[in-house]
XYZ file of C-alpha atoms in Angstrom:
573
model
C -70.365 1.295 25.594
C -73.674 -0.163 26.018
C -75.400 -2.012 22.908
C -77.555 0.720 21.142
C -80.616 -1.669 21.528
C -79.751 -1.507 25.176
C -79.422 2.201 25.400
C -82.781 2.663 23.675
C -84.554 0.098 25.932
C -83.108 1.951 29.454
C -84.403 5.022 27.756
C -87.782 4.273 26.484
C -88.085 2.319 30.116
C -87.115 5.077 31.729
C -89.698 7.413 29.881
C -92.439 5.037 30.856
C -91.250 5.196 34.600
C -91.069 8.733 34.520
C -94.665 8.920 32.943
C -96.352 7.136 35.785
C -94.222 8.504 38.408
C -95.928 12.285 36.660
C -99.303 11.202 36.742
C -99.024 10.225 33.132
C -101.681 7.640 31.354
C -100.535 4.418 32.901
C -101.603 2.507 29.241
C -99.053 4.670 27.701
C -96.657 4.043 29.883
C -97.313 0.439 29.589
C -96.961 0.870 25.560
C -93.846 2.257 26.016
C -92.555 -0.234 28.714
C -93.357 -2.915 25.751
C -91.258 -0.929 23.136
C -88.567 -1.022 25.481
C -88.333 -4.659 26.053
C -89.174 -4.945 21.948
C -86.448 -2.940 20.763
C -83.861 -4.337 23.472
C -84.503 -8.209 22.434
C -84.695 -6.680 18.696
C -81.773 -8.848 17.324
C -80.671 -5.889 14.579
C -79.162 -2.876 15.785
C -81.189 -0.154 15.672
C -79.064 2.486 13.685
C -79.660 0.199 10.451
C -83.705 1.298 10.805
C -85.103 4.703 9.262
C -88.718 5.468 11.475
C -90.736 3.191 9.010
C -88.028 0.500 9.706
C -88.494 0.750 13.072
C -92.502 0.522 13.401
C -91.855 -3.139 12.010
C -90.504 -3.998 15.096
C -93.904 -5.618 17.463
C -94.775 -2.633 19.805
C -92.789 -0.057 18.621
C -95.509 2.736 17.146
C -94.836 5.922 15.254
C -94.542 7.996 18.592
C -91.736 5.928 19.845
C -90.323 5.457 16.794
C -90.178 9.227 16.630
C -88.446 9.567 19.739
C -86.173 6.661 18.945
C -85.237 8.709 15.762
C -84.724 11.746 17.666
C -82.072 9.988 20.072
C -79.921 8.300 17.395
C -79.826 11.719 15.307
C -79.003 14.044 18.447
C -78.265 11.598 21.738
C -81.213 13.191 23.385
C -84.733 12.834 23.440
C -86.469 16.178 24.191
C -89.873 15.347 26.206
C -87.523 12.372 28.294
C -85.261 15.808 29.690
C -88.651 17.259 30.419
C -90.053 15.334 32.498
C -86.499 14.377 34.210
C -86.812 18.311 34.690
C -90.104 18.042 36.168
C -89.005 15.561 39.448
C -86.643 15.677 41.668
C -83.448 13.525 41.355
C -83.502 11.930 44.781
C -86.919 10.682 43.360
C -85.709 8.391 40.354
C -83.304 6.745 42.744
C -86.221 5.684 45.062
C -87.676 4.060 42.399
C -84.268 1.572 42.508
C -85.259 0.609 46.036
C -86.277 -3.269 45.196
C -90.327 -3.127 46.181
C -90.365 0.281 45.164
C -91.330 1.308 41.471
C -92.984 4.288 40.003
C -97.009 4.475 41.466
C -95.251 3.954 45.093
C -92.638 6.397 44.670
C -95.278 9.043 43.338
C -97.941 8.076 45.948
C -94.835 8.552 48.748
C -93.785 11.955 47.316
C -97.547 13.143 46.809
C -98.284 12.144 50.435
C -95.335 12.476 52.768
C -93.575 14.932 50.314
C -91.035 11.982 50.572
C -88.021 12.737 48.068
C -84.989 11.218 49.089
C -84.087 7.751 49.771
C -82.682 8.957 53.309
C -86.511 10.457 54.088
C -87.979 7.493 52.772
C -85.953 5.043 55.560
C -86.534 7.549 58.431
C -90.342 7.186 56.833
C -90.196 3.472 57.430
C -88.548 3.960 60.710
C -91.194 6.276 62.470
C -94.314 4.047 61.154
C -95.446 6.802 58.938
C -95.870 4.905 55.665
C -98.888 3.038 57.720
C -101.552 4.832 56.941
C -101.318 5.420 53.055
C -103.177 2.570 51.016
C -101.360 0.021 50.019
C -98.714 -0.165 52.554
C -98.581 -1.218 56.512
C -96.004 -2.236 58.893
C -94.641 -5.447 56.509
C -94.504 -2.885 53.371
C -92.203 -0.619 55.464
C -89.938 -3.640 56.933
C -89.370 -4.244 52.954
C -88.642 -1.115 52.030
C -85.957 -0.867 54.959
C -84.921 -4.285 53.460
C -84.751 -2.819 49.952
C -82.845 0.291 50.982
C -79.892 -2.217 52.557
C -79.623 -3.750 49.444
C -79.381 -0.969 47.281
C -76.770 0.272 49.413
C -74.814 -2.886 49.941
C -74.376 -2.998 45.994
C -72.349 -0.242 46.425
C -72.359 0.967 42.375
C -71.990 -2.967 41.495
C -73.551 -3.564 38.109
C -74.424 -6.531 36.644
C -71.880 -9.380 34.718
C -73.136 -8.474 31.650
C -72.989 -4.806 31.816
C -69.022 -5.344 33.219
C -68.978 -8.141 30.463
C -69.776 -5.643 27.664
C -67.293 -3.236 28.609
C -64.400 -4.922 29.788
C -64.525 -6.797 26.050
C -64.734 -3.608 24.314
C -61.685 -2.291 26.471
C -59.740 -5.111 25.717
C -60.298 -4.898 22.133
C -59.316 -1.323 21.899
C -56.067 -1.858 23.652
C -55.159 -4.961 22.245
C -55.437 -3.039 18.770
C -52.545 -0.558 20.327
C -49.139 -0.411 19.055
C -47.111 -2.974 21.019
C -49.769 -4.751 23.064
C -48.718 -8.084 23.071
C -51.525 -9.662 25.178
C -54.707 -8.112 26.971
C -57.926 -9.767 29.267
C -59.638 -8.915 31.746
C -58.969 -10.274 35.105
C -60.275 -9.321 38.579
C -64.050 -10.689 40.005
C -65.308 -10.147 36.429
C -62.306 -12.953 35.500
C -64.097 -15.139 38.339
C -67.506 -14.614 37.007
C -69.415 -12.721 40.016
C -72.587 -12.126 39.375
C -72.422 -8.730 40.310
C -68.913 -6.066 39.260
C -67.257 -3.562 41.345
C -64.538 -2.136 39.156
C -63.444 -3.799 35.858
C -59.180 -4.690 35.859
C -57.636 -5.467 32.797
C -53.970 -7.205 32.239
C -52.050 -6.128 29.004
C -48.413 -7.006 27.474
C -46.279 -4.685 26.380
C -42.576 -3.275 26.201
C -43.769 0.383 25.659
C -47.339 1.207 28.071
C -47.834 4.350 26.403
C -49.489 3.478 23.390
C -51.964 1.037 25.312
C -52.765 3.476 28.662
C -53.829 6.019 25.479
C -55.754 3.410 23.961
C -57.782 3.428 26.872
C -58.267 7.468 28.073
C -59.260 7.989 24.110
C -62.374 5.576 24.818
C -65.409 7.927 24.273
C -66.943 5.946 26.823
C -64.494 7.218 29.466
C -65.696 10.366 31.884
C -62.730 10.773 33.693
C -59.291 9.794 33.961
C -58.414 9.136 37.693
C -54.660 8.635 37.587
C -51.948 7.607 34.817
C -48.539 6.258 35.022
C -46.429 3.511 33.585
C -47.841 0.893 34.298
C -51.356 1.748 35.862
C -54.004 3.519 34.326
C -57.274 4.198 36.442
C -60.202 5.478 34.124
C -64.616 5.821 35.154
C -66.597 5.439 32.679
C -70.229 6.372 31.274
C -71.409 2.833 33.249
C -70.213 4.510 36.496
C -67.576 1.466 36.395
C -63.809 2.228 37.204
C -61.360 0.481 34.974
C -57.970 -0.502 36.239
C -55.480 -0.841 33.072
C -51.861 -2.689 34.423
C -48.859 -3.478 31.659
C -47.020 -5.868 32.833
C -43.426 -7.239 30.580
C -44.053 -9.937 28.554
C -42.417 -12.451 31.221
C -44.470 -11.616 34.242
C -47.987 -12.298 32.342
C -48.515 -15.438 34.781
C -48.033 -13.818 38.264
C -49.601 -10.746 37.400
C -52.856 -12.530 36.198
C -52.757 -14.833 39.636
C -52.891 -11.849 41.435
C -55.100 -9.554 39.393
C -57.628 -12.458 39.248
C -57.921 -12.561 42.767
C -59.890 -13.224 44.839
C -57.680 -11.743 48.001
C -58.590 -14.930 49.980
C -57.374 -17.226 47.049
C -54.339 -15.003 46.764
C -53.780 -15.324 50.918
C -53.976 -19.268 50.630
C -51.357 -19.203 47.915
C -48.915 -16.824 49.211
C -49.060 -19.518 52.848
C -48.321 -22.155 50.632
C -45.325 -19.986 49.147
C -44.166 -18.937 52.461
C -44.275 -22.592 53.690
C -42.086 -23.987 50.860
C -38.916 -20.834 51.595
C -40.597 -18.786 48.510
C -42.205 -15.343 48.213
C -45.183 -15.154 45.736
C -46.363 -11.451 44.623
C -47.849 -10.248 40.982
C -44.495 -10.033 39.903
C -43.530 -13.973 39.909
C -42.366 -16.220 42.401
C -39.019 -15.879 44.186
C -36.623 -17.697 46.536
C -37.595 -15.620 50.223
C -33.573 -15.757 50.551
C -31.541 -15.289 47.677
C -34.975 -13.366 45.939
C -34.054 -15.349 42.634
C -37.204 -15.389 40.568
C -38.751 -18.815 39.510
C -41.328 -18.355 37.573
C -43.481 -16.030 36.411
C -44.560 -16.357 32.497
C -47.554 -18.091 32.997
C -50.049 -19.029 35.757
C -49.699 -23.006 34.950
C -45.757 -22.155 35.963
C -46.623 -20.596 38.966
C -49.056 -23.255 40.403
C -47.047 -25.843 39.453
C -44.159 -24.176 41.460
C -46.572 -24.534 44.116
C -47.181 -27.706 43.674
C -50.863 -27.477 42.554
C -52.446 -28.137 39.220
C -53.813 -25.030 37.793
C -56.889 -23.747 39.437
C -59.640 -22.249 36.944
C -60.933 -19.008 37.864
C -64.241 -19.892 38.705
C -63.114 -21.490 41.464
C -60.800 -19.174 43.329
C -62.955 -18.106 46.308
C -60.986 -20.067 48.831
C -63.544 -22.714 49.154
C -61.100 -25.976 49.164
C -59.745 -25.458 45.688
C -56.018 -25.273 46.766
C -56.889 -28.121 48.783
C -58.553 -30.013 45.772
C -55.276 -28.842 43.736
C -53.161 -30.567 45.750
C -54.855 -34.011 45.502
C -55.960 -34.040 42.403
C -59.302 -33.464 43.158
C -60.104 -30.936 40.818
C -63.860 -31.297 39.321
C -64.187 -30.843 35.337
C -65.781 -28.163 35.167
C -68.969 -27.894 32.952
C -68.313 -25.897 29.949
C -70.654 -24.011 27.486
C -69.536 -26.347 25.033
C -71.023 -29.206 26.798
C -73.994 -27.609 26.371
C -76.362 -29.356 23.925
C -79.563 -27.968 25.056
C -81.814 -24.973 25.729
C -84.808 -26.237 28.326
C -86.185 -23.494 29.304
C -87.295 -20.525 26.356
C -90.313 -18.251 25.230
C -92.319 -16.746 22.583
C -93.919 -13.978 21.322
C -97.400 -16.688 22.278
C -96.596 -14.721 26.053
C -93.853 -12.604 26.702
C -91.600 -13.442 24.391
C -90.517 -10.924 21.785
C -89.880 -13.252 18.688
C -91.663 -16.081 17.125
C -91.442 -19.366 17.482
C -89.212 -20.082 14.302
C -87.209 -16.879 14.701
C -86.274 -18.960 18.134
C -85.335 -22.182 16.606
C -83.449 -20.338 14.056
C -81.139 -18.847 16.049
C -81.006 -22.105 18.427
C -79.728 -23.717 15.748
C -77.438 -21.376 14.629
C -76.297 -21.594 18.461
C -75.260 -25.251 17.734
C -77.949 -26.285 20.086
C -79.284 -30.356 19.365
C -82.563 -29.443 21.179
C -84.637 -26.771 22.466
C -87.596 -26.587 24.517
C -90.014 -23.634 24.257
C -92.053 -23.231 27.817
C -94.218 -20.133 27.364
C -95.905 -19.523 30.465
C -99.496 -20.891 31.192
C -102.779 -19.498 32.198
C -102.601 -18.499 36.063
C -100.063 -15.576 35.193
C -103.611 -13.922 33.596
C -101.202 -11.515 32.211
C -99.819 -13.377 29.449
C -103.724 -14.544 28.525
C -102.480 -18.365 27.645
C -105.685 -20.664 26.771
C -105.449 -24.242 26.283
C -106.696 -23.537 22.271
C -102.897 -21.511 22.438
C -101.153 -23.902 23.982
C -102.474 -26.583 21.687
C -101.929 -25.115 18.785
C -98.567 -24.059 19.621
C -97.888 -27.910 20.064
C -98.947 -28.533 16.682
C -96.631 -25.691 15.320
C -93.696 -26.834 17.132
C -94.570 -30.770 16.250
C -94.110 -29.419 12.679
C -91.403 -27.055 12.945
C -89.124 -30.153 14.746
C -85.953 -30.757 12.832
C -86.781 -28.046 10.176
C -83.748 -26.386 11.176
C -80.428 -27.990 11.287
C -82.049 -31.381 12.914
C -82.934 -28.788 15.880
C -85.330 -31.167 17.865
C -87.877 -29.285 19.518
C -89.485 -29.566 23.029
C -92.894 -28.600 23.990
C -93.231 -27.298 27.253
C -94.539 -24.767 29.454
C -93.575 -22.667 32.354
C -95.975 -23.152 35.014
C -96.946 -20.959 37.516
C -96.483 -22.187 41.586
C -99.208 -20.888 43.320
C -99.363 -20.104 47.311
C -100.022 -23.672 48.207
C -97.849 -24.974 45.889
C -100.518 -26.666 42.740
C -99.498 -25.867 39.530
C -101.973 -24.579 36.514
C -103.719 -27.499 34.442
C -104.670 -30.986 35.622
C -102.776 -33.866 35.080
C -104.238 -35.266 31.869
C -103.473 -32.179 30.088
C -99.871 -31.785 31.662
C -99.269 -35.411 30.276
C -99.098 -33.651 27.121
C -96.089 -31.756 27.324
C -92.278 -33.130 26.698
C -91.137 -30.934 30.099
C -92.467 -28.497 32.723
C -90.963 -25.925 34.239
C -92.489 -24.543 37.619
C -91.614 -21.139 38.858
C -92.856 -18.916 41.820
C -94.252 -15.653 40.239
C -96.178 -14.427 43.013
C -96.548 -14.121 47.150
C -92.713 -13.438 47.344
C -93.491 -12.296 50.951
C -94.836 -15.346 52.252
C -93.410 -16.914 55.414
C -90.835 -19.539 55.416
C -93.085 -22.411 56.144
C -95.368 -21.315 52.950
C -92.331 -20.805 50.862
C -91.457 -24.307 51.713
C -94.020 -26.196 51.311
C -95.034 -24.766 47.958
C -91.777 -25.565 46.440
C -91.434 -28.938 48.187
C -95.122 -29.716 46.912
C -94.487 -28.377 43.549
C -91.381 -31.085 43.606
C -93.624 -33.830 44.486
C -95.768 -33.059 41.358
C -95.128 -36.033 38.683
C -95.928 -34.008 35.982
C -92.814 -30.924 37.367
C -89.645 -31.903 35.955
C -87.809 -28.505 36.634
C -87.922 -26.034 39.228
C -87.443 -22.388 37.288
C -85.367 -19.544 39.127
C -85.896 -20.913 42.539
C -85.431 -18.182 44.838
C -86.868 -16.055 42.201
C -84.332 -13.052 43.137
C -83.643 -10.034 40.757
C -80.039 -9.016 41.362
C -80.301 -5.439 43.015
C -84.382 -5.149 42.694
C -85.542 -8.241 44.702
C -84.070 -10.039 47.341
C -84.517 -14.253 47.214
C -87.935 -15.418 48.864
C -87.576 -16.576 52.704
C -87.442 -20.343 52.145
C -85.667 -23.661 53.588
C -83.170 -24.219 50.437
C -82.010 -27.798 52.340
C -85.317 -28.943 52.827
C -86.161 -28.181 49.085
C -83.152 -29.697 48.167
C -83.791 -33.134 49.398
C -87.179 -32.697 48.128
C -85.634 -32.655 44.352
C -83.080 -35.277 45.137
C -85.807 -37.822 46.563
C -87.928 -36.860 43.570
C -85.606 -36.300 40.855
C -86.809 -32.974 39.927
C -84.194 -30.432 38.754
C -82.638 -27.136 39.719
C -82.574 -24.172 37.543
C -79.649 -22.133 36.777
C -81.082 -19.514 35.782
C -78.718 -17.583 33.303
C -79.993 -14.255 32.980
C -77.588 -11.804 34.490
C -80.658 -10.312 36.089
C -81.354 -13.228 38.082
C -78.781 -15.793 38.342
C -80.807 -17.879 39.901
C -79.658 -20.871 41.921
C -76.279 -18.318 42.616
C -72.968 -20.356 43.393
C -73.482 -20.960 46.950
C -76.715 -22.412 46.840
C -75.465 -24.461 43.943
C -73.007 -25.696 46.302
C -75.180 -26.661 48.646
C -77.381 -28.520 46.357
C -75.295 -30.474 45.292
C -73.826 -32.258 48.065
C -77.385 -33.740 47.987
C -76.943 -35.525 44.728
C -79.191 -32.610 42.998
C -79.358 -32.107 38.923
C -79.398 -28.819 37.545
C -80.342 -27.366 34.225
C -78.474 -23.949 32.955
C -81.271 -22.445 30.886
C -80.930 -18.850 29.336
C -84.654 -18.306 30.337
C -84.749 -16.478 26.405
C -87.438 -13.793 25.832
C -85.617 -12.529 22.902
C -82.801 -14.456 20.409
C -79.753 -12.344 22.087
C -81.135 -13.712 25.105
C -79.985 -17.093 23.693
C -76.169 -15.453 24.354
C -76.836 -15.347 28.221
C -75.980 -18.743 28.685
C -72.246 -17.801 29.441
C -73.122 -16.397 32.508
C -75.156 -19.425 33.647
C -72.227 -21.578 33.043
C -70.219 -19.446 34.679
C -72.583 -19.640 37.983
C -72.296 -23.162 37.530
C -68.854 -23.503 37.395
C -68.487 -21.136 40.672
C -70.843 -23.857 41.905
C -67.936 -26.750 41.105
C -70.937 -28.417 38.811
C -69.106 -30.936 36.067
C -71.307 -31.859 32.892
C -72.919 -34.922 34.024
C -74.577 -33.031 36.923
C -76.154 -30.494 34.123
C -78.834 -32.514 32.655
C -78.900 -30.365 29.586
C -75.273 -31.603 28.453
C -77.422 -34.931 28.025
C -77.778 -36.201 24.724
C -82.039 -35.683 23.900
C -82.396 -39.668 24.849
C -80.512 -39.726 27.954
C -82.489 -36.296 29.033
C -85.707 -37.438 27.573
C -85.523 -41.116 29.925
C -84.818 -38.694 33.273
C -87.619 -37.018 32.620
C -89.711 -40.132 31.965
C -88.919 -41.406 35.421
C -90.141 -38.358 37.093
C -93.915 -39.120 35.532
């Protein structure tokens, strides 16, 4: 089940969504659309907070508190049902199609009397959307765009919403009576940025008690089948979950094969074929006689095979059985190596928390340094002066070591603008210990534009990291149309970094551009991009994407004791 924070948030977003897409006062729904993102960075769970508890949290005012109140006493709130009444379904799910968000979707309906995602491509198709304001010929080719992807996730959901459940699941069933062993395995195992289906592997002499364990969730909607040793469940997430019991000597094989992926699972079975053997989830066998071999653990069974044992990042059939076999095997980063944080924000912008609240919980991270990069003046949004930014410097000059030796970076996240200059002039960008650069605007600009902006920003002495390149939102915005290889050499010639960006939102480098990076000799920086403190936990999945990416340590700059990072970035200015 969802965090309660989290559930709040999708609901109070969802109110403000449904308010514009009504005709509702677009500054309440943008008070409302704050509250969400308040209460779901709020690091205390909400069901601790009476209504006067909950006004203390920034944007959260007695109306939303109200309503907050009213969902965590009933598991409703009254005018959100109302004005889901008042629309028609097919409506909220145009407002998923990535371009598409609430104004659009009411100005299609009021309009064309557009309802359904099916009328809105056939709308797009027939040039129809041309003459309403706002939109043309390139509006519709993204909305087409949009519609693919929506469909092409096929009910995936994000890591961390797969993440979330699968732990809970395990939890409940290794608490069963007899359940020896439980994890998850399947694409969620191999860190994919994106879930299907969640499959989980448990232990056990008796299933019974454990296959229970799982239909009793109140999170589950339906049971789809049950049996011995397979239980198939959906849940409240829309996610299926696969329970399998396997006997306690069969652990190994069955998490090979559970793990996946198929193509991994095809190379291995060659090899076993190859060598006289027969390799399936329940161990490995002579192909003759049909003696078993092995089949306790996975090190047993790819040592069997001859191979050293292949993490599960890597098992995407890219050269890892290969890499086995030699020895070749890189050392994977881990998020223990990690000893920094270089990309983070505050309440000063976007941020939810303060400055120290951020440190804090940094430190209680383990983290040796941190640098806080709240974004800078050309996103007028955020309303960043240089008086701010100044006197943020001075805060965070005083603040450094204050908790646990925490050293503290002052930064900024600058914004990349169409022709690829960044916001300040040099002299004042001298001033800060590390800049981040980041595309926040003109995502539809051509190839060549794309390009050159990020190539230029590169070639700027004073841009030592390039923030979610791409700038893709997993299932809302597809990457930017750009020359990755030409950027690439652009950073290794210049020795500006790569972001790996770790919210589960965006992901951003994914694995296969990381791969591609780095066969130029590329450095990357896994940053949690934190607008909140349990934003700080995100960096798993970052590591994760880096690992699917074959990165070791000493390609992650931020693995770098402060000294070693702080001379890179020297050399760039």
């Amino acid at each position: 089940m969802a965090r309660l924070n989290d559930q709040v948030a999708a609901l109070l977003q969802e109110y403000a969504d449904l308010l514009l897409l009504t005709g509702g006062d677009a500054y309440r729904a943008r008070a409302y659309e704050k509250a969400a993102r308040a209460v779901g960075g709020h690091p205390d769970d909400l069901a601790a907070l009476d209504a006067k508890g909950l006004q203390q949290i920034p944007g959260v005012g007695k109306s939303t508190a109200e309503k907050i109140t009213e969902y965590l006493a009933t598991g409703r709130v009254a005018k959100l049902e109302q004005l889901r009444a008042e629309i028609p379904a097919g409506l909220r799910e145009i407002m998923a199609v990535p371009t598409i968000g609430p104004k659009k979707a009411a100005l299609l309906h009021r309009e064309l009397g557009i309802s359904t995602v099916d009328e809105l491509r056939a709308a797009a198709e027939t040039d129809r959307l041309n003459d309403l304001p706002g939109l043309g010929a390139r509006t519709a080719e993204n909305i087409r765009h949009g519609i693919d992807q929506l469909r092409a996730g096929g009910g995936r959901v994000l890591i961390s919403t797969a993440t979330e459940l699968a732990e809970e699941i395990v939890a409940a069933v290794s608490a069963a009576p007899g359940c020896e062993r439980c994890g998850h395995a399947g694409s969620l195992r191999r860190m994919r940025e994106t879930i299907g289906d969640v499959d989980v592997l448990a232990v056990a002499e008796d299933s019974a008690p454990l296959m229970a364990a799982l239909t009793d969730l109140p999170q589950v909607t339906e049971v789809i089948a049950t049996g011995t040793t397979k239980t198939s469940v959906r849940t409240t997430a829309g996610l299926q979950v696969d329970l399998r019991v396997v006997p306690p000597g069969d652990w190994g094989a069955a998490l090979v094969y559970f793990t996946g992926s198929k193509a991994h699972n095809i190379a291995l079975r060659a090899r076993a074929v190859r060598a006289g053997l027969k390799l399936s989830e329940y161990g490995l066998f002579e192909a003759d006689g049909g003696r078993k071999i092995v089949s306790a653990t996975e090190e047993e069974v790819y040592e069997a095979l001859g191979l050293s044992w292949i993490p599960p990042t890597l098992r995407e059939d890219r050269g890892e059985t290969d890499a086995a076999l030699a020895g070749e095997l890189p050392d994977l980063v881990q998020e223990s190596d990690i000893c920094g944080d270089l990309h983070t924000h505050t309440d000063l912008t976007d941020g939810l928390a303060p400055l120290e609240a951020m440190l804090a919980a940094a430190a209680d991270r383990s983290l040796a340094y941190v640098a806080v990069t709240d974004h800078a003046p050309d996103l007028a949004m955020q309303r960043m002066t240089d008086a701010k930014m100044l006197a943020q410097r001075e805060q965070a000059r005083a603040l450094d070591r204050r908790y646990r030796g925490l050293r503290v970076l002052h930064g900024t996240e600058l914004n990349i603008d169409r022709d690829g200059n960044v916001d300040w002039l040099p002299e004042f960008l001298a001033g800060f210990d590390l800049c981040v650069a980041s595309i926040h605007s003109h995502f539809t600009a051509d190839r060549d534009t794309q390009t050159r902006r990020l190539i230029r920003a590169c070639e700027n002495p004073y841009v030592h990291v390039i923030g979610h390149p791409t700038t893709r939102l997993l299932g809302r915005r597809p990457p930017i149309d750009v020359d990755l290889e030409a950027v690439y050499e652009a950073c290794a010639r210049t020795g500006t970094v790569l972001e790996i960006n770790a919210s589960p939102e965006r992901l951003d480098l994914g694995d296969q551009d990381i791969l591609a990076a780095r066969r130029h000799g590329v450095r990357f920086a896994v940053d949690t991009d934190a607008h909140a403190v349990p934003h700080l936990a995100n960096l798993r999945y970052g590591i994760g994407t880096a690992q699917r990416g074959w990165l070791t340590a000493d390609e992650v700059v931020n693995t770098w004791p402060l000294q070693k990072l702080r001379r890179y970035l020297k050399k760039k200015s």
